[in-house]
Amino acid sequence: MVKRIEFSRTGGPEVLEFVDAPLVEPQAGEVRIRHQAVGLNFIDIYFRTGLYPVPSLPSGLGTEGAGVVEAVGDGVEHLAVGDRVAYAQGPLGAYAEQHVVPADKVVALPDGVDGETAAASMLKGLTVQYLLRQTYRLEGGETILFHAAAGGVGSIACQWARALGVKLIGTVSSPEKAALARENGAWATIDYTREDVVERVRELTDGAMCDVVYDSVGKDTWETSLDCLKKRGLMVSFGNASGPVEGVNIGILNQKGALYVTRPSLNGYADTRERLESMCADLFAMLESGQVKIDIAQRFPLAEAGKAQEALAGRLTTGSTILVP
């Protein structure tokens, strides 16, 4: 038996249960991983609340983890028992001591990346990789706006943007988070609880506004984000922390300057083994070079996953958070 978090109905953190589950053997093309650490991400809350449907109930939770391969199914050639590995696109159930994952979603970790760092950065780091290097390939010199700049994804984005020579303006909710974002490489910060984001962007850019806005907040920031773009700028809506963007009249994009908009996801970019490996190589190179450092600011026991999600949803966290089995 192994311990895992599961839920039988959607709702608040109280629906999460810490239960015993049978040890599952990997089938062909799968591996079983003994977790060293499990990643905590906003998408986990979307599944728990029902914003994103789960295949069936009761359901496990979590899609990201790192650890050691315990067992290998038939046909798996690139991994062996004892390998240090990580994944970000596993089937639901990562909130567990052990988890069976399709081998093509699992990558071996280089010596310079430890398990906790991997669990804290795979989904977030690969998200930043596709945002900054693929959705809009930043080359240096651009000015961008990045919401939630002190959070897990934002902290990585600040550092990666600095390495690329990009001016990142980060939105935050407190002076402490502003200081953290600047320490991580943000060119400037805006405290949206005290400042008008659009007006501050206009001041910082001398009226030029931003080439790209990266928005993981969703409903509450949609209009503000559009107003921070220059003509023909790109709006990248990649999350729904405040709820999904709904009821949009596409004509508003023309009214605000012939804007572009996209709604990307990790699964939309890391959709083949080759692309996943290439993206991971880029991320691991940034981690090993020290240009991106992962701040694991919170660690919760696996049994306290509900408390961890409450802290994340309440914007009480900075950097990355992991669950420790």
PDB file of C-alpha atoms in Angstrom:
ATOM      1  CA  MET A   1       0.000   0.000   0.000  1.00  0.00           C
ATOM      2  CA  VAL A   2       1.043   3.604  -0.570  1.00  0.00           C
ATOM      3  CA  LYS A   3      -0.285   6.873   0.804  1.00  0.00           C
ATOM      4  CA  ARG A   4      -1.924   9.304  -1.590  1.00  0.00           C
ATOM      5  CA  ILE A   5      -4.271  12.277  -1.737  1.00  0.00           C
ATOM      6  CA  GLU A   6      -7.602  11.718  -3.467  1.00  0.00           C
ATOM      7  CA  PHE A   7     -11.036  13.331  -3.650  1.00  0.00           C
ATOM      8  CA  SER A   8     -14.499  11.849  -4.208  1.00  0.00           C
ATOM      9  CA  ARG A   9     -16.307  15.132  -4.911  1.00  0.00           C
ATOM     10  CA  THR A  10     -15.277  18.543  -6.149  1.00  0.00           C
ATOM     11  CA  GLY A  11     -15.095  21.521  -3.823  1.00  0.00           C
ATOM     12  CA  GLY A  12     -12.780  23.244  -1.379  1.00  0.00           C
ATOM     13  CA  PRO A  13      -9.599  21.903   0.212  1.00  0.00           C
ATOM     14  CA  GLU A  14     -11.722  19.924   2.671  1.00  0.00           C
ATOM     15  CA  VAL A  15     -12.586  17.376  -0.052  1.00  0.00           C
ATOM     16  CA  LEU A  16      -8.996  16.157  -0.152  1.00  0.00           C
ATOM     17  CA  GLU A  17      -8.403  12.902   1.735  1.00  0.00           C
ATOM     18  CA  PHE A  18      -5.126  11.221   2.734  1.00  0.00           C
ATOM     19  CA  VAL A  19      -5.741   7.534   2.075  1.00  0.00           C
ATOM     20  CA  ASP A  20      -4.088   4.162   1.555  1.00  0.00           C
ATOM     21  CA  ALA A  21      -4.012   2.950  -2.033  1.00  0.00           C
ATOM     22  CA  PRO A  22      -2.741  -0.291  -3.601  1.00  0.00           C
ATOM     23  CA  LEU A  23       0.751  -0.351  -5.092  1.00  0.00           C
ATOM     24  CA  VAL A  24       0.294  -0.413  -8.875  1.00  0.00           C
ATOM     25  CA  GLU A  25       2.668  -2.230 -11.195  1.00  0.00           C
ATOM     26  CA  PRO A  26       3.632  -0.451 -14.433  1.00  0.00           C
ATOM     27  CA  GLN A  27       2.228  -1.799 -17.661  1.00  0.00           C
ATOM     28  CA  ALA A  28       3.932  -1.705 -21.055  1.00  0.00           C
ATOM     29  CA  GLY A  29       5.381   1.736 -21.730  1.00  0.00           C
ATOM     30  CA  GLU A  30       5.081   2.857 -18.090  1.00  0.00           C
ATOM     31  CA  VAL A  31       7.356   3.352 -15.098  1.00  0.00           C
ATOM     32  CA  ARG A  32       6.633   3.540 -11.383  1.00  0.00           C
ATOM     33  CA  ILE A  33       8.372   6.367  -9.546  1.00  0.00           C
ATOM     34  CA  ARG A  34       9.031   6.638  -5.811  1.00  0.00           C
ATOM     35  CA  HIS A  35       8.637  10.347  -5.177  1.00  0.00           C
ATOM     36  CA  GLN A  36      11.190  12.486  -3.453  1.00  0.00           C
ATOM     37  CA  ALA A  37       9.012  15.565  -3.942  1.00  0.00           C
ATOM     38  CA  VAL A  38       5.758  16.553  -5.647  1.00  0.00           C
ATOM     39  CA  GLY A  39       5.047  19.866  -7.339  1.00  0.00           C
ATOM     40  CA  LEU A  40       2.147  22.104  -6.305  1.00  0.00           C
ATOM     41  CA  ASN A  41       0.467  24.052  -9.110  1.00  0.00           C
ATOM     42  CA  PHE A  42      -2.652  26.121  -9.680  1.00  0.00           C
ATOM     43  CA  ILE A  43      -3.948  23.593 -12.178  1.00  0.00           C
ATOM     44  CA  ASP A  44      -4.330  21.157  -9.261  1.00  0.00           C
ATOM     45  CA  ILE A  45      -6.885  23.529  -7.736  1.00  0.00           C
ATOM     46  CA  TYR A  46      -8.749  23.721 -11.065  1.00  0.00           C
ATOM     47  CA  PHE A  47      -9.194  19.928 -10.988  1.00  0.00           C
ATOM     48  CA  ARG A  48     -10.191  19.890  -7.319  1.00  0.00           C
ATOM     49  CA  THR A  49     -12.871  22.572  -7.793  1.00  0.00           C
ATOM     50  CA  GLY A  50     -14.227  21.077 -11.005  1.00  0.00           C
ATOM     51  CA  LEU A  51     -13.146  23.919 -13.303  1.00  0.00           C
ATOM     52  CA  TYR A  52     -11.270  21.228 -15.197  1.00  0.00           C
ATOM     53  CA  PRO A  53     -13.140  17.891 -15.210  1.00  0.00           C
ATOM     54  CA  VAL A  54     -11.446  14.690 -14.032  1.00  0.00           C
ATOM     55  CA  PRO A  55     -11.962  11.363 -15.864  1.00  0.00           C
ATOM     56  CA  SER A  56     -13.747   9.800 -12.884  1.00  0.00           C
ATOM     57  CA  LEU A  57     -14.243  10.039  -9.123  1.00  0.00           C
ATOM     58  CA  PRO A  58     -12.653   9.262  -6.752  1.00  0.00           C
ATOM     59  CA  SER A  59      -9.564  10.776  -8.357  1.00  0.00           C
ATOM     60  CA  GLY A  60      -5.950  11.368  -7.518  1.00  0.00           C
ATOM     61  CA  LEU A  61      -4.488  14.824  -7.914  1.00  0.00           C
ATOM     62  CA  GLY A  62      -1.296  16.415  -9.207  1.00  0.00           C
ATOM     63  CA  THR A  63       0.627  16.011 -12.452  1.00  0.00           C
ATOM     64  CA  GLU A  64       4.239  16.794 -11.457  1.00  0.00           C
ATOM     65  CA  GLY A  65       6.839  14.969  -9.415  1.00  0.00           C
ATOM     66  CA  ALA A  66      10.428  13.823  -9.127  1.00  0.00           C
ATOM     67  CA  GLY A  67      12.077  10.785  -7.622  1.00  0.00           C
ATOM     68  CA  VAL A  68      13.616   7.428  -8.462  1.00  0.00           C
ATOM     69  CA  VAL A  69      12.386   4.760 -10.875  1.00  0.00           C
ATOM     70  CA  GLU A  70      11.191   1.753  -8.839  1.00  0.00           C
ATOM     71  CA  ALA A  71       9.837  -0.464 -11.638  1.00  0.00           C
ATOM     72  CA  VAL A  72       9.813  -0.453 -15.431  1.00  0.00           C
ATOM     73  CA  GLY A  73       7.168  -1.863 -17.770  1.00  0.00           C
ATOM     74  CA  ASP A  74       7.805  -3.724 -21.016  1.00  0.00           C
ATOM     75  CA  GLY A  75       9.152  -1.762 -23.931  1.00  0.00           C
ATOM     76  CA  VAL A  76      10.731   1.064 -21.932  1.00  0.00           C
ATOM     77  CA  GLU A  77      14.307   1.536 -23.113  1.00  0.00           C
ATOM     78  CA  HIS A  78      15.350   5.063 -22.104  1.00  0.00           C
ATOM     79  CA  LEU A  79      14.828   4.538 -18.356  1.00  0.00           C
ATOM     80  CA  ALA A  80      15.976   1.915 -15.837  1.00  0.00           C
ATOM     81  CA  VAL A  81      15.350   1.074 -12.187  1.00  0.00           C
ATOM     82  CA  GLY A  82      17.343   3.475 -10.017  1.00  0.00           C
ATOM     83  CA  ASP A  83      17.315   6.388 -12.465  1.00  0.00           C
ATOM     84  CA  ARG A  84      16.662   9.846 -11.042  1.00  0.00           C
ATOM     85  CA  VAL A  85      13.743  11.276 -13.002  1.00  0.00           C
ATOM     86  CA  ALA A  86      11.035  13.927 -13.158  1.00  0.00           C
ATOM     87  CA  TYR A  87       7.839  14.644 -15.053  1.00  0.00           C
ATOM     88  CA  ALA A  88       5.348  17.488 -15.438  1.00  0.00           C
ATOM     89  CA  GLN A  89       2.571  15.938 -17.545  1.00  0.00           C
ATOM     90  CA  GLY A  90       1.743  12.820 -15.631  1.00  0.00           C
ATOM     91  CA  PRO A  91      -1.774  11.445 -15.257  1.00  0.00           C
ATOM     92  CA  LEU A  92      -3.559  12.719 -12.165  1.00  0.00           C
ATOM     93  CA  GLY A  93      -2.177  11.091  -9.036  1.00  0.00           C
ATOM     94  CA  ALA A  94       1.209  12.719  -8.393  1.00  0.00           C
ATOM     95  CA  TYR A  95       0.098  13.622  -4.849  1.00  0.00           C
ATOM     96  CA  ALA A  96       1.314  10.217  -3.666  1.00  0.00           C
ATOM     97  CA  GLU A  97       4.311   8.360  -2.337  1.00  0.00           C
ATOM     98  CA  GLN A  98       4.578   6.470  -5.644  1.00  0.00           C
ATOM     99  CA  HIS A  99       2.982   6.992  -9.037  1.00  0.00           C
ATOM    100  CA  VAL A 100       2.832   5.135 -12.355  1.00  0.00           C
ATOM    101  CA  VAL A 101       3.520   7.424 -15.319  1.00  0.00           C
ATOM    102  CA  PRO A 102       3.827   6.883 -19.099  1.00  0.00           C
ATOM    103  CA  ALA A 103       7.569   6.622 -19.740  1.00  0.00           C
ATOM    104  CA  ASP A 104       7.433   9.016 -22.679  1.00  0.00           C
ATOM    105  CA  LYS A 105       6.440  11.795 -20.249  1.00  0.00           C
ATOM    106  CA  VAL A 106       9.412  11.113 -17.938  1.00  0.00           C
ATOM    107  CA  VAL A 107      12.912  12.545 -18.319  1.00  0.00           C
ATOM    108  CA  ALA A 108      16.166  11.624 -16.611  1.00  0.00           C
ATOM    109  CA  LEU A 109      17.648  14.351 -14.442  1.00  0.00           C
ATOM    110  CA  PRO A 110      21.168  15.641 -15.032  1.00  0.00           C
ATOM    111  CA  ASP A 111      23.608  15.506 -12.117  1.00  0.00           C
ATOM    112  CA  GLY A 112      23.272  19.240 -11.540  1.00  0.00           C
ATOM    113  CA  VAL A 113      19.519  19.171 -10.863  1.00  0.00           C
ATOM    114  CA  ASP A 114      18.315  17.600  -7.588  1.00  0.00           C
ATOM    115  CA  GLY A 115      14.909  16.038  -7.081  1.00  0.00           C
ATOM    116  CA  GLU A 116      13.327  18.828  -5.041  1.00  0.00           C
ATOM    117  CA  THR A 117      14.432  21.435  -7.581  1.00  0.00           C
ATOM    118  CA  ALA A 118      13.000  19.326 -10.389  1.00  0.00           C
ATOM    119  CA  ALA A 119       9.649  18.843  -8.647  1.00  0.00           C
ATOM    120  CA  ALA A 120       9.460  22.579  -7.984  1.00  0.00           C
ATOM    121  CA  SER A 121      10.381  23.623 -11.513  1.00  0.00           C
ATOM    122  CA  MET A 122       9.358  21.120 -14.178  1.00  0.00           C
ATOM    123  CA  LEU A 123       5.853  22.404 -14.902  1.00  0.00           C
ATOM    124  CA  LYS A 124       6.653  26.017 -14.058  1.00  0.00           C
ATOM    125  CA  GLY A 125      10.004  26.016 -15.835  1.00  0.00           C
ATOM    126  CA  LEU A 126       8.688  24.341 -18.969  1.00  0.00           C
ATOM    127  CA  THR A 127       5.818  26.831 -18.933  1.00  0.00           C
ATOM    128  CA  VAL A 128       8.306  29.705 -18.925  1.00  0.00           C
ATOM    129  CA  GLN A 129      10.296  27.974 -21.658  1.00  0.00           C
ATOM    130  CA  TYR A 130       7.361  27.841 -24.061  1.00  0.00           C
ATOM    131  CA  LEU A 131       6.127  31.314 -23.087  1.00  0.00           C
ATOM    132  CA  LEU A 132       9.422  33.146 -23.582  1.00  0.00           C
ATOM    133  CA  ARG A 133      11.052  30.974 -26.251  1.00  0.00           C
ATOM    134  CA  GLN A 134       8.142  29.688 -28.343  1.00  0.00           C
ATOM    135  CA  THR A 135       4.789  31.479 -27.890  1.00  0.00           C
ATOM    136  CA  TYR A 136       6.717  34.687 -28.503  1.00  0.00           C
ATOM    137  CA  ARG A 137      10.403  34.110 -29.086  1.00  0.00           C
ATOM    138  CA  LEU A 138      12.038  36.888 -27.094  1.00  0.00           C
ATOM    139  CA  GLU A 139      15.442  37.855 -28.437  1.00  0.00           C
ATOM    140  CA  GLY A 140      16.365  40.744 -26.126  1.00  0.00           C
ATOM    141  CA  GLY A 141      15.337  44.371 -25.962  1.00  0.00           C
ATOM    142  CA  GLU A 142      11.594  43.735 -25.731  1.00  0.00           C
ATOM    143  CA  THR A 143       9.438  45.107 -22.912  1.00  0.00           C
ATOM    144  CA  ILE A 144       6.925  42.667 -21.454  1.00  0.00           C
ATOM    145  CA  LEU A 145       4.368  42.639 -18.646  1.00  0.00           C
ATOM    146  CA  PHE A 146       4.202  39.520 -16.491  1.00  0.00           C
ATOM    147  CA  HIS A 147       1.426  39.137 -13.929  1.00  0.00           C
ATOM    148  CA  ALA A 148       2.112  37.458 -10.548  1.00  0.00           C
ATOM    149  CA  ALA A 149       5.810  38.077 -10.941  1.00  0.00           C
ATOM    150  CA  ALA A 150       6.695  36.830  -7.438  1.00  0.00           C
ATOM    151  CA  GLY A 151       4.931  33.479  -7.826  1.00  0.00           C
ATOM    152  CA  GLY A 152       6.391  30.179  -8.949  1.00  0.00           C
ATOM    153  CA  VAL A 153       6.154  30.792 -12.701  1.00  0.00           C
ATOM    154  CA  GLY A 154       6.827  34.516 -12.338  1.00  0.00           C
ATOM    155  CA  SER A 155       9.994  34.025 -10.313  1.00  0.00           C
ATOM    156  CA  ILE A 156      11.436  31.841 -13.050  1.00  0.00           C
ATOM    157  CA  ALA A 157      10.237  34.208 -15.785  1.00  0.00           C
ATOM    158  CA  CYS A 158      11.958  37.183 -14.130  1.00  0.00           C
ATOM    159  CA  GLN A 159      15.285  35.375 -14.124  1.00  0.00           C
ATOM    160  CA  TRP A 160      14.965  33.948 -17.635  1.00  0.00           C
ATOM    161  CA  ALA A 161      13.919  37.337 -19.041  1.00  0.00           C
ATOM    162  CA  ARG A 162      16.931  38.992 -17.423  1.00  0.00           C
ATOM    163  CA  ALA A 163      19.205  36.365 -18.981  1.00  0.00           C
ATOM    164  CA  LEU A 164      17.683  37.160 -22.392  1.00  0.00           C
ATOM    165  CA  GLY A 165      18.106  40.916 -21.981  1.00  0.00           C
ATOM    166  CA  VAL A 166      14.354  41.547 -21.795  1.00  0.00           C
ATOM    167  CA  LYS A 167      12.743  44.298 -19.730  1.00  0.00           C
ATOM    168  CA  LEU A 168      10.147  42.494 -17.603  1.00  0.00           C
ATOM    169  CA  ILE A 169       7.578  44.587 -15.739  1.00  0.00           C
ATOM    170  CA  GLY A 170       6.056  42.422 -13.030  1.00  0.00           C
ATOM    171  CA  THR A 171       2.772  42.908 -11.213  1.00  0.00           C
ATOM    172  CA  VAL A 172       2.737  42.025  -7.501  1.00  0.00           C
ATOM    173  CA  SER A 173       0.474  42.478  -4.486  1.00  0.00           C
ATOM    174  CA  SER A 174       2.876  43.764  -1.813  1.00  0.00           C
ATOM    175  CA  PRO A 175       6.159  45.619  -1.318  1.00  0.00           C
ATOM    176  CA  GLU A 176       7.760  42.348  -0.179  1.00  0.00           C
ATOM    177  CA  LYS A 177       6.755  40.604  -3.391  1.00  0.00           C
ATOM    178  CA  ALA A 178       7.966  43.596  -5.407  1.00  0.00           C
ATOM    179  CA  ALA A 179      11.382  43.325  -3.777  1.00  0.00           C
ATOM    180  CA  LEU A 180      11.498  39.595  -4.521  1.00  0.00           C
ATOM    181  CA  ALA A 181      10.583  40.111  -8.189  1.00  0.00           C
ATOM    182  CA  ARG A 182      13.271  42.791  -8.606  1.00  0.00           C
ATOM    183  CA  GLU A 183      15.818  40.527  -6.903  1.00  0.00           C
ATOM    184  CA  ASN A 184      14.928  37.843  -9.440  1.00  0.00           C
ATOM    185  CA  GLY A 185      15.530  40.202 -12.343  1.00  0.00           C
ATOM    186  CA  ALA A 186      12.348  42.171 -12.971  1.00  0.00           C
ATOM    187  CA  TRP A 187      13.207  45.482 -14.625  1.00  0.00           C
ATOM    188  CA  ALA A 188      10.317  47.163 -12.796  1.00  0.00           C
ATOM    189  CA  THR A 189       7.363  46.171 -10.636  1.00  0.00           C
ATOM    190  CA  ILE A 190       3.801  47.429 -10.180  1.00  0.00           C
ATOM    191  CA  ASP A 191       1.856  46.861  -6.965  1.00  0.00           C
ATOM    192  CA  TYR A 192      -1.640  46.436  -8.378  1.00  0.00           C
ATOM    193  CA  THR A 193      -3.196  46.963  -4.938  1.00  0.00           C
ATOM    194  CA  ARG A 194      -1.847  50.525  -4.828  1.00  0.00           C
ATOM    195  CA  GLU A 195      -1.085  51.562  -8.398  1.00  0.00           C
ATOM    196  CA  ASP A 196      -2.970  51.805 -11.688  1.00  0.00           C
ATOM    197  CA  VAL A 197      -1.308  49.123 -13.787  1.00  0.00           C
ATOM    198  CA  VAL A 198      -2.031  50.669 -17.195  1.00  0.00           C
ATOM    199  CA  GLU A 199      -0.924  54.150 -16.190  1.00  0.00           C
ATOM    200  CA  ARG A 200       2.239  52.810 -14.574  1.00  0.00           C
ATOM    201  CA  VAL A 201       3.098  50.804 -17.684  1.00  0.00           C
ATOM    202  CA  ARG A 202       2.585  53.952 -19.752  1.00  0.00           C
ATOM    203  CA  GLU A 203       4.963  55.871 -17.463  1.00  0.00           C
ATOM    204  CA  LEU A 204       7.617  53.148 -17.431  1.00  0.00           C
ATOM    205  CA  THR A 205       7.599  52.779 -21.228  1.00  0.00           C
ATOM    206  CA  ASP A 206       7.239  56.468 -22.084  1.00  0.00           C
ATOM    207  CA  GLY A 207       3.957  55.639 -23.755  1.00  0.00           C
ATOM    208  CA  ALA A 208       5.312  52.823 -25.929  1.00  0.00           C
ATOM    209  CA  MET A 209       3.552  50.082 -23.899  1.00  0.00           C
ATOM    210  CA  CYS A 210       4.454  46.359 -24.051  1.00  0.00           C
ATOM    211  CA  ASP A 211       5.305  43.954 -26.821  1.00  0.00           C
ATOM    212  CA  VAL A 212       3.749  41.048 -24.915  1.00  0.00           C
ATOM    213  CA  VAL A 213       1.597  40.596 -21.809  1.00  0.00           C
ATOM    214  CA  TYR A 214       1.723  37.232 -20.021  1.00  0.00           C
ATOM    215  CA  ASP A 215      -1.425  36.790 -17.957  1.00  0.00           C
ATOM    216  CA  SER A 216      -2.106  33.797 -15.681  1.00  0.00           C
ATOM    217  CA  VAL A 217      -4.755  35.618 -13.638  1.00  0.00           C
ATOM    218  CA  GLY A 218      -7.582  35.492 -16.173  1.00  0.00           C
ATOM    219  CA  LYS A 219     -10.928  37.191 -15.681  1.00  0.00           C
ATOM    220  CA  ASP A 220      -9.857  39.983 -13.307  1.00  0.00           C
ATOM    221  CA  THR A 221      -6.960  41.243 -15.439  1.00  0.00           C
ATOM    222  CA  TRP A 222      -8.135  40.629 -19.013  1.00  0.00           C
ATOM    223  CA  GLU A 223      -9.067  44.223 -19.892  1.00  0.00           C
ATOM    224  CA  THR A 224      -6.089  45.687 -18.039  1.00  0.00           C
ATOM    225  CA  SER A 225      -3.732  43.376 -19.875  1.00  0.00           C
ATOM    226  CA  LEU A 226      -5.088  44.363 -23.280  1.00  0.00           C
ATOM    227  CA  ASP A 227      -4.676  48.038 -22.398  1.00  0.00           C
ATOM    228  CA  CYS A 228      -0.985  47.494 -21.587  1.00  0.00           C
ATOM    229  CA  LEU A 229      -0.137  46.342 -25.113  1.00  0.00           C
ATOM    230  CA  LYS A 230       1.271  48.391 -27.960  1.00  0.00           C
ATOM    231  CA  LYS A 231      -0.393  48.174 -31.361  1.00  0.00           C
ATOM    232  CA  ARG A 232      -0.204  44.662 -32.796  1.00  0.00           C
ATOM    233  CA  GLY A 233       1.049  43.400 -29.441  1.00  0.00           C
ATOM    234  CA  LEU A 234       0.462  39.858 -28.226  1.00  0.00           C
ATOM    235  CA  MET A 235      -1.787  38.938 -25.301  1.00  0.00           C
ATOM    236  CA  VAL A 236      -0.798  35.548 -23.842  1.00  0.00           C
ATOM    237  CA  SER A 237      -3.529  34.269 -21.515  1.00  0.00           C
ATOM    238  CA  PHE A 238      -2.139  31.116 -19.901  1.00  0.00           C
ATOM    239  CA  GLY A 239      -4.050  30.737 -16.631  1.00  0.00           C
ATOM    240  CA  ASN A 240      -7.293  31.313 -14.747  1.00  0.00           C
ATOM    241  CA  ALA A 241      -6.302  32.157 -11.166  1.00  0.00           C
ATOM    242  CA  SER A 242      -9.263  34.555 -10.828  1.00  0.00           C
ATOM    243  CA  GLY A 243     -11.569  32.528 -13.080  1.00  0.00           C
ATOM    244  CA  PRO A 244     -11.700  31.923 -16.836  1.00  0.00           C
ATOM    245  CA  VAL A 245     -12.015  34.717 -19.377  1.00  0.00           C
ATOM    246  CA  GLU A 246     -15.533  34.512 -20.816  1.00  0.00           C
ATOM    247  CA  GLY A 247     -17.876  36.453 -23.085  1.00  0.00           C
ATOM    248  CA  VAL A 248     -15.139  38.193 -25.050  1.00  0.00           C
ATOM    249  CA  ASN A 249     -16.117  40.157 -28.142  1.00  0.00           C
ATOM    250  CA  ILE A 250     -13.235  39.511 -30.523  1.00  0.00           C
ATOM    251  CA  GLY A 251     -13.768  42.954 -32.024  1.00  0.00           C
ATOM    252  CA  ILE A 252     -12.165  44.467 -28.929  1.00  0.00           C
ATOM    253  CA  LEU A 253      -8.797  43.286 -30.254  1.00  0.00           C
ATOM    254  CA  ASN A 254      -9.204  45.577 -33.248  1.00  0.00           C
ATOM    255  CA  GLN A 255     -10.474  48.479 -31.141  1.00  0.00           C
ATOM    256  CA  LYS A 256      -7.431  48.317 -28.860  1.00  0.00           C
ATOM    257  CA  GLY A 257      -4.842  48.241 -31.637  1.00  0.00           C
ATOM    258  CA  ALA A 258      -5.125  45.206 -33.935  1.00  0.00           C
ATOM    259  CA  LEU A 259      -3.949  42.986 -31.100  1.00  0.00           C
ATOM    260  CA  TYR A 260      -3.119  39.294 -31.163  1.00  0.00           C
ATOM    261  CA  VAL A 261      -4.256  36.851 -28.464  1.00  0.00           C
ATOM    262  CA  THR A 262      -3.382  33.231 -27.710  1.00  0.00           C
ATOM    263  CA  ARG A 263      -4.310  30.717 -25.011  1.00  0.00           C
ATOM    264  CA  PRO A 264      -1.388  28.254 -24.830  1.00  0.00           C
ATOM    265  CA  SER A 265      -0.711  25.303 -22.535  1.00  0.00           C
ATOM    266  CA  LEU A 266       2.201  23.013 -21.779  1.00  0.00           C
ATOM    267  CA  ASN A 267       0.449  20.069 -23.415  1.00  0.00           C
ATOM    268  CA  GLY A 268       0.041  22.137 -26.549  1.00  0.00           C
ATOM    269  CA  TYR A 269       3.817  22.623 -26.831  1.00  0.00           C
ATOM    270  CA  ALA A 270       5.372  19.503 -25.265  1.00  0.00           C
ATOM    271  CA  ASP A 271       3.197  17.301 -27.459  1.00  0.00           C
ATOM    272  CA  THR A 272       5.914  14.940 -28.716  1.00  0.00           C
ATOM    273  CA  ARG A 273       8.819  13.194 -27.045  1.00  0.00           C
ATOM    274  CA  GLU A 274      11.263  15.183 -29.150  1.00  0.00           C
ATOM    275  CA  ARG A 275       9.754  18.526 -28.198  1.00  0.00           C
ATOM    276  CA  LEU A 276       9.617  17.570 -24.511  1.00  0.00           C
ATOM    277  CA  GLU A 277      13.283  16.579 -24.507  1.00  0.00           C
ATOM    278  CA  SER A 278      14.292  19.780 -26.299  1.00  0.00           C
ATOM    279  CA  MET A 279      12.339  21.944 -23.860  1.00  0.00           C
ATOM    280  CA  CYS A 280      13.760  20.083 -20.846  1.00  0.00           C
ATOM    281  CA  ALA A 281      17.296  20.464 -22.217  1.00  0.00           C
ATOM    282  CA  ASP A 282      16.742  24.226 -22.429  1.00  0.00           C
ATOM    283  CA  LEU A 283      15.345  24.363 -18.879  1.00  0.00           C
ATOM    284  CA  PHE A 284      18.056  22.166 -17.372  1.00  0.00           C
ATOM    285  CA  ALA A 285      20.755  24.262 -19.061  1.00  0.00           C
ATOM    286  CA  MET A 286      19.342  27.392 -17.427  1.00  0.00           C
ATOM    287  CA  LEU A 287      19.224  25.660 -14.034  1.00  0.00           C
ATOM    288  CA  GLU A 288      22.733  24.208 -14.262  1.00  0.00           C
ATOM    289  CA  SER A 289      24.187  27.508 -15.434  1.00  0.00           C
ATOM    290  CA  GLY A 290      22.758  29.299 -12.412  1.00  0.00           C
ATOM    291  CA  GLN A 291      20.953  31.846 -14.600  1.00  0.00           C
ATOM    292  CA  VAL A 292      17.705  30.480 -13.163  1.00  0.00           C
ATOM    293  CA  LYS A 293      17.578  29.457  -9.506  1.00  0.00           C
ATOM    294  CA  ILE A 294      14.527  27.847  -7.966  1.00  0.00           C
ATOM    295  CA  ASP A 295      13.318  29.308  -4.695  1.00  0.00           C
ATOM    296  CA  ILE A 296      11.486  26.557  -2.820  1.00  0.00           C
ATOM    297  CA  ALA A 297       9.890  28.927  -0.357  1.00  0.00           C
ATOM    298  CA  GLN A 298       7.345  26.484   1.092  1.00  0.00           C
ATOM    299  CA  ARG A 299       7.433  22.762   1.907  1.00  0.00           C
ATOM    300  CA  PHE A 300       4.326  20.926   3.127  1.00  0.00           C
ATOM    301  CA  PRO A 301       3.954  17.288   4.162  1.00  0.00           C
ATOM    302  CA  LEU A 302       1.945  15.373   1.550  1.00  0.00           C
ATOM    303  CA  ALA A 303      -0.840  14.904   4.107  1.00  0.00           C
ATOM    304  CA  GLU A 304      -1.269  18.703   4.284  1.00  0.00           C
ATOM    305  CA  ALA A 305      -1.933  19.189   0.565  1.00  0.00           C
ATOM    306  CA  GLY A 306      -5.164  21.025   1.376  1.00  0.00           C
ATOM    307  CA  LYS A 307      -3.330  23.600   3.485  1.00  0.00           C
ATOM    308  CA  ALA A 308      -0.776  24.034   0.731  1.00  0.00           C
ATOM    309  CA  GLN A 309      -3.507  24.698  -1.831  1.00  0.00           C
ATOM    310  CA  GLU A 310      -5.188  27.200   0.479  1.00  0.00           C
ATOM    311  CA  ALA A 311      -1.929  29.113   0.808  1.00  0.00           C
ATOM    312  CA  LEU A 312      -1.430  29.101  -2.968  1.00  0.00           C
ATOM    313  CA  ALA A 313      -4.981  30.231  -3.742  1.00  0.00           C
ATOM    314  CA  GLY A 314      -4.766  32.914  -1.050  1.00  0.00           C
ATOM    315  CA  ARG A 315      -1.615  34.365  -2.644  1.00  0.00           C
ATOM    316  CA  LEU A 316       0.260  33.668   0.573  1.00  0.00           C
ATOM    317  CA  THR A 317       3.141  31.931  -1.178  1.00  0.00           C
ATOM    318  CA  THR A 318       6.192  33.138  -3.066  1.00  0.00           C
ATOM    319  CA  GLY A 319       8.453  31.173  -5.372  1.00  0.00           C
ATOM    320  CA  SER A 320       7.703  27.465  -5.595  1.00  0.00           C
ATOM    321  CA  THR A 321       5.976  25.087  -3.197  1.00  0.00           C
ATOM    322  CA  ILE A 322       6.511  21.346  -2.930  1.00  0.00           C
ATOM    323  CA  LEU A 323       4.782  18.490  -1.142  1.00  0.00           C
ATOM    324  CA  VAL A 324       7.089  16.036   0.609  1.00  0.00           C
ATOM    325  CA  PRO A 325       5.886  12.406   0.905  1.00  0.00           C
TER     326      PRO A 325
END
